[in-house]
XYZ file of N, CA and C in Angstrom:
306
model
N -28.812 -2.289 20.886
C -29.746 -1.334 21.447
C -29.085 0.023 21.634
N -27.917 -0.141 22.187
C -27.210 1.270 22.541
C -26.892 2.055 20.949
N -26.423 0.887 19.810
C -25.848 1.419 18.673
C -27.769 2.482 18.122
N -28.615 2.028 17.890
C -29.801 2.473 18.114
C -30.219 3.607 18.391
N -30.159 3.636 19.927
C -30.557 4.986 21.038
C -28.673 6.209 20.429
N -27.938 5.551 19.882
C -27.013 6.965 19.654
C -27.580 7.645 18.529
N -27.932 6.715 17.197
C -28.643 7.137 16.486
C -29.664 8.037 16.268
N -30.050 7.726 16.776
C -31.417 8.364 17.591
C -31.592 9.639 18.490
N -29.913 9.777 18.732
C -29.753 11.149 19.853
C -28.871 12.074 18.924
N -28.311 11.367 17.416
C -27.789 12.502 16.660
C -26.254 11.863 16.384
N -25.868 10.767 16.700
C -24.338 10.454 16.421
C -24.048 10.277 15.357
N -24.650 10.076 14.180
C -24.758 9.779 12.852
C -24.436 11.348 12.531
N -25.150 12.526 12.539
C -24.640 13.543 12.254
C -23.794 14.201 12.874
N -23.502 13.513 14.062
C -21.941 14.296 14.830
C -20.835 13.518 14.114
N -20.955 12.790 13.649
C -19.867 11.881 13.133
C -19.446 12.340 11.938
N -20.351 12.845 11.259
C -20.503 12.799 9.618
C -19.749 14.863 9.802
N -20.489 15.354 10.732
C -19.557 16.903 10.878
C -18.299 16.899 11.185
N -18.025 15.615 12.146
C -16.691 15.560 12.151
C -15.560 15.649 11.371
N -16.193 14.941 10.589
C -15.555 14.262 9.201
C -14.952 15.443 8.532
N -16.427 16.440 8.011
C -16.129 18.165 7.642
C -15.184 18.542 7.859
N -15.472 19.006 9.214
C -15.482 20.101 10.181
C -13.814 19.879 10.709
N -12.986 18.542 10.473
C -11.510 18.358 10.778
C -11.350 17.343 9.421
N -11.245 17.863 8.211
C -10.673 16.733 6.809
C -9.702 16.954 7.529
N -8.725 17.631 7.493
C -7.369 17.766 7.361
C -6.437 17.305 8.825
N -7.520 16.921 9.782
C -6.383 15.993 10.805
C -6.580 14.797 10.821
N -5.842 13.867 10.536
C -5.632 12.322 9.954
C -6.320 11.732 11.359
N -5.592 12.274 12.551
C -6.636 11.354 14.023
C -8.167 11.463 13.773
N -8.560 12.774 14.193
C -9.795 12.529 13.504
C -10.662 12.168 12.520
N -10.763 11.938 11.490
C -10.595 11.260 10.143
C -10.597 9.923 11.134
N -9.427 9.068 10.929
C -9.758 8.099 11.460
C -10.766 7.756 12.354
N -10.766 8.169 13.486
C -11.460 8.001 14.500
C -13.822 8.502 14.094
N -13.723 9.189 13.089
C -14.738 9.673 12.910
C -15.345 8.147 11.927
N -14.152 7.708 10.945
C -14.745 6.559 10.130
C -14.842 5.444 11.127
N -13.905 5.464 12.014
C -14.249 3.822 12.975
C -15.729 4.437 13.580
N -16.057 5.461 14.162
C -17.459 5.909 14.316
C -18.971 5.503 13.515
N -18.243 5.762 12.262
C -19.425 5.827 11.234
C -19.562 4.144 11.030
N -18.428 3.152 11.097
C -18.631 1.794 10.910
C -19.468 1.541 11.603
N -18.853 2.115 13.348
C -19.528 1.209 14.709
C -21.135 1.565 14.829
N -21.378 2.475 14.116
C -22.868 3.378 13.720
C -23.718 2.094 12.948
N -23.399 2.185 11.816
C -23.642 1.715 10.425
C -23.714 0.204 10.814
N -23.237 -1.023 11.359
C -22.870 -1.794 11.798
C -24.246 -2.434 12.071
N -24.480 -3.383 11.027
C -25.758 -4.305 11.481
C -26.947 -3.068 12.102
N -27.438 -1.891 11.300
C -28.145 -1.172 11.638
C -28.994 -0.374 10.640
N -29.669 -0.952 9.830
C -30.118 -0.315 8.661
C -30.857 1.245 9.281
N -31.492 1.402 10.092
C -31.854 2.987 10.336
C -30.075 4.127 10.534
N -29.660 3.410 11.029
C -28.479 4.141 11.187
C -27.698 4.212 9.699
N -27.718 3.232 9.010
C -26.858 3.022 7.435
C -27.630 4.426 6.953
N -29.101 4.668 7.076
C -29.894 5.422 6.356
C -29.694 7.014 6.557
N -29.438 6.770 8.129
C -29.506 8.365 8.419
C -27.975 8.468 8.126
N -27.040 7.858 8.173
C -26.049 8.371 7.772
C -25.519 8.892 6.085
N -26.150 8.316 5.393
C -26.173 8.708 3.818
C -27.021 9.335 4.058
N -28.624 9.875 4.397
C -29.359 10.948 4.240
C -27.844 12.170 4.681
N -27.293 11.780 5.484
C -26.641 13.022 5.884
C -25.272 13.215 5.119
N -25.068 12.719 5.054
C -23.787 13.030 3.490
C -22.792 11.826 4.057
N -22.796 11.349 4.980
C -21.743 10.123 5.397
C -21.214 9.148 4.374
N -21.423 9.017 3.601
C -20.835 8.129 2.046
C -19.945 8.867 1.686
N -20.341 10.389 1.215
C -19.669 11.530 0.631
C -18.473 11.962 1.429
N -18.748 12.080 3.168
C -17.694 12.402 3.347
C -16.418 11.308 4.008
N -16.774 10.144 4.122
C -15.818 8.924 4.163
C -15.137 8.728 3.053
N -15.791 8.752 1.707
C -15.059 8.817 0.558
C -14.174 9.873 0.434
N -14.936 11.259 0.714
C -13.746 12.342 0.842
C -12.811 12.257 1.501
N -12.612 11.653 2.934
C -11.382 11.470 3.836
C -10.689 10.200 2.979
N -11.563 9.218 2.406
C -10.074 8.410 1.979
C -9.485 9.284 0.316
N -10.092 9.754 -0.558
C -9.532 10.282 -1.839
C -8.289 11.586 -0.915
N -8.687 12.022 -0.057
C -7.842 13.303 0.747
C -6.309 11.855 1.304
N -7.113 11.028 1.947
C -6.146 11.181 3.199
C -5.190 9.771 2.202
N -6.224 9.406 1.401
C -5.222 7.756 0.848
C -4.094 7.912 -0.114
N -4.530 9.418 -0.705
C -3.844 9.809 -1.479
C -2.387 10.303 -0.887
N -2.260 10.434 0.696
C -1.122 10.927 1.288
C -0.567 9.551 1.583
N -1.367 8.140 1.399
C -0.080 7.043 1.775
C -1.160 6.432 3.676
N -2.151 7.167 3.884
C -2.140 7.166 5.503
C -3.071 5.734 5.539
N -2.399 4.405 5.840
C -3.206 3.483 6.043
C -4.237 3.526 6.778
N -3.757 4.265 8.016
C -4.844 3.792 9.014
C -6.310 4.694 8.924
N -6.009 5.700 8.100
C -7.546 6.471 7.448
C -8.049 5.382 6.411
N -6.814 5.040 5.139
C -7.672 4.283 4.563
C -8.514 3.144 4.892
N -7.854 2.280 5.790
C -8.574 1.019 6.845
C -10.049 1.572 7.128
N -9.876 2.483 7.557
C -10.870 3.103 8.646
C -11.767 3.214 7.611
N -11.747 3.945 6.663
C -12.901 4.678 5.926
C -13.362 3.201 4.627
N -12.577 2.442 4.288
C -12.626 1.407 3.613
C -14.180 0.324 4.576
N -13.358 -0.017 5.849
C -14.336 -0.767 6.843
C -15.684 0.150 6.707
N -15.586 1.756 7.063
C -17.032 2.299 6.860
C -17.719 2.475 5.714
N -16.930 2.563 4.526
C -18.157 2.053 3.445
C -18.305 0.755 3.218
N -17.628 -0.505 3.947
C -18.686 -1.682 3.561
C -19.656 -1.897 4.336
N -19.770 -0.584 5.506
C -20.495 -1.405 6.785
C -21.936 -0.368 5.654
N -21.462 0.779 5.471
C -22.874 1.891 5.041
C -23.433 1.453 3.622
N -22.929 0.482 3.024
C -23.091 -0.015 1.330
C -23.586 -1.475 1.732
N -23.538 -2.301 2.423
C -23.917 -3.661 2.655
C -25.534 -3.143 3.117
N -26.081 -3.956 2.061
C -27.622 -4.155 2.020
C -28.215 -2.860 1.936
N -27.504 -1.537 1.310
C -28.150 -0.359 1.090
C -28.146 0.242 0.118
N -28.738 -0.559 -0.974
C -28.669 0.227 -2.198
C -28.330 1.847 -2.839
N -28.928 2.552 -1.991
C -28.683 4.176 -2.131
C -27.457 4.202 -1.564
N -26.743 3.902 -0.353
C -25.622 4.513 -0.120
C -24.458 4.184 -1.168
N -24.649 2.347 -1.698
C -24.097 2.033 -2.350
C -23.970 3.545 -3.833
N -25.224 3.753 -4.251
C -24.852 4.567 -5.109
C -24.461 5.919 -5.195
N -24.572 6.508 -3.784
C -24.074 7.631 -2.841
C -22.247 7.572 -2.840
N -21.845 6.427 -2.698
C -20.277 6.154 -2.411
C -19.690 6.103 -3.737
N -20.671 5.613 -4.866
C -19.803 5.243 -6.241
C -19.988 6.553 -6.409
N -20.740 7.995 -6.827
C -21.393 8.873 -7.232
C -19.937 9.908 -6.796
N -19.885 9.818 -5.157
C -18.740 10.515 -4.682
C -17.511 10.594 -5.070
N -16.984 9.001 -5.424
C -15.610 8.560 -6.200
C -15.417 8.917 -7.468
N -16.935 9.695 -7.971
C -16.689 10.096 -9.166
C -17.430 8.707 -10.182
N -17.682 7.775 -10.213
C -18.714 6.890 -10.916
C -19.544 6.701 -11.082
């Protein structure tokens, strides 16, 4: 219910600016993809608004940025949030391959 009502108040797009708005600091990055999982997470309105809002695009961008430096704990992070935003969502699924370049 609570994962829901955040949705609903905009956490899906605070999460997804985060992402933007700090690529380049690895804490955040992390902390923005454990966000977008705990979002995304058994929540198909939330899976939705988060790919309407570029959240595929920019989880993929923090791991091609941050995996490419070696940083596990971004890749963990952003790995867990695209299976939570790609499980049972066809579009994001093709939102995340599209981003990686496929």
């Amino acid at each position: 219910a609570n994962r829901a009502r955040l949705g609903e108040a905009g956490a899906c797009e605070a999460a997804v600016a985060a992402l933007r708005a700090h690529a380049g600091y690895t804490g955040v990055v992390q902390r923005a993809c454990a966000a977008v999982r705990s979002l995304a997470s058994d929540d198909a309105a939330n899976c939705r608004r988060l790919g309407e809002c570029g959240g595929c695009e920019a989880v993929v961008g923090a791991l091609l940025t941050h995996g490419a430096n070696g940083n596990e704990g971004v890749d963990r992070a952003a790995c867990v949030a695209l299976e939570h935003l790609a499980t049972n969502n066809a579009a994001n699924r093709r939102r995340a391959v599209g981003a990686a370049g496929g």
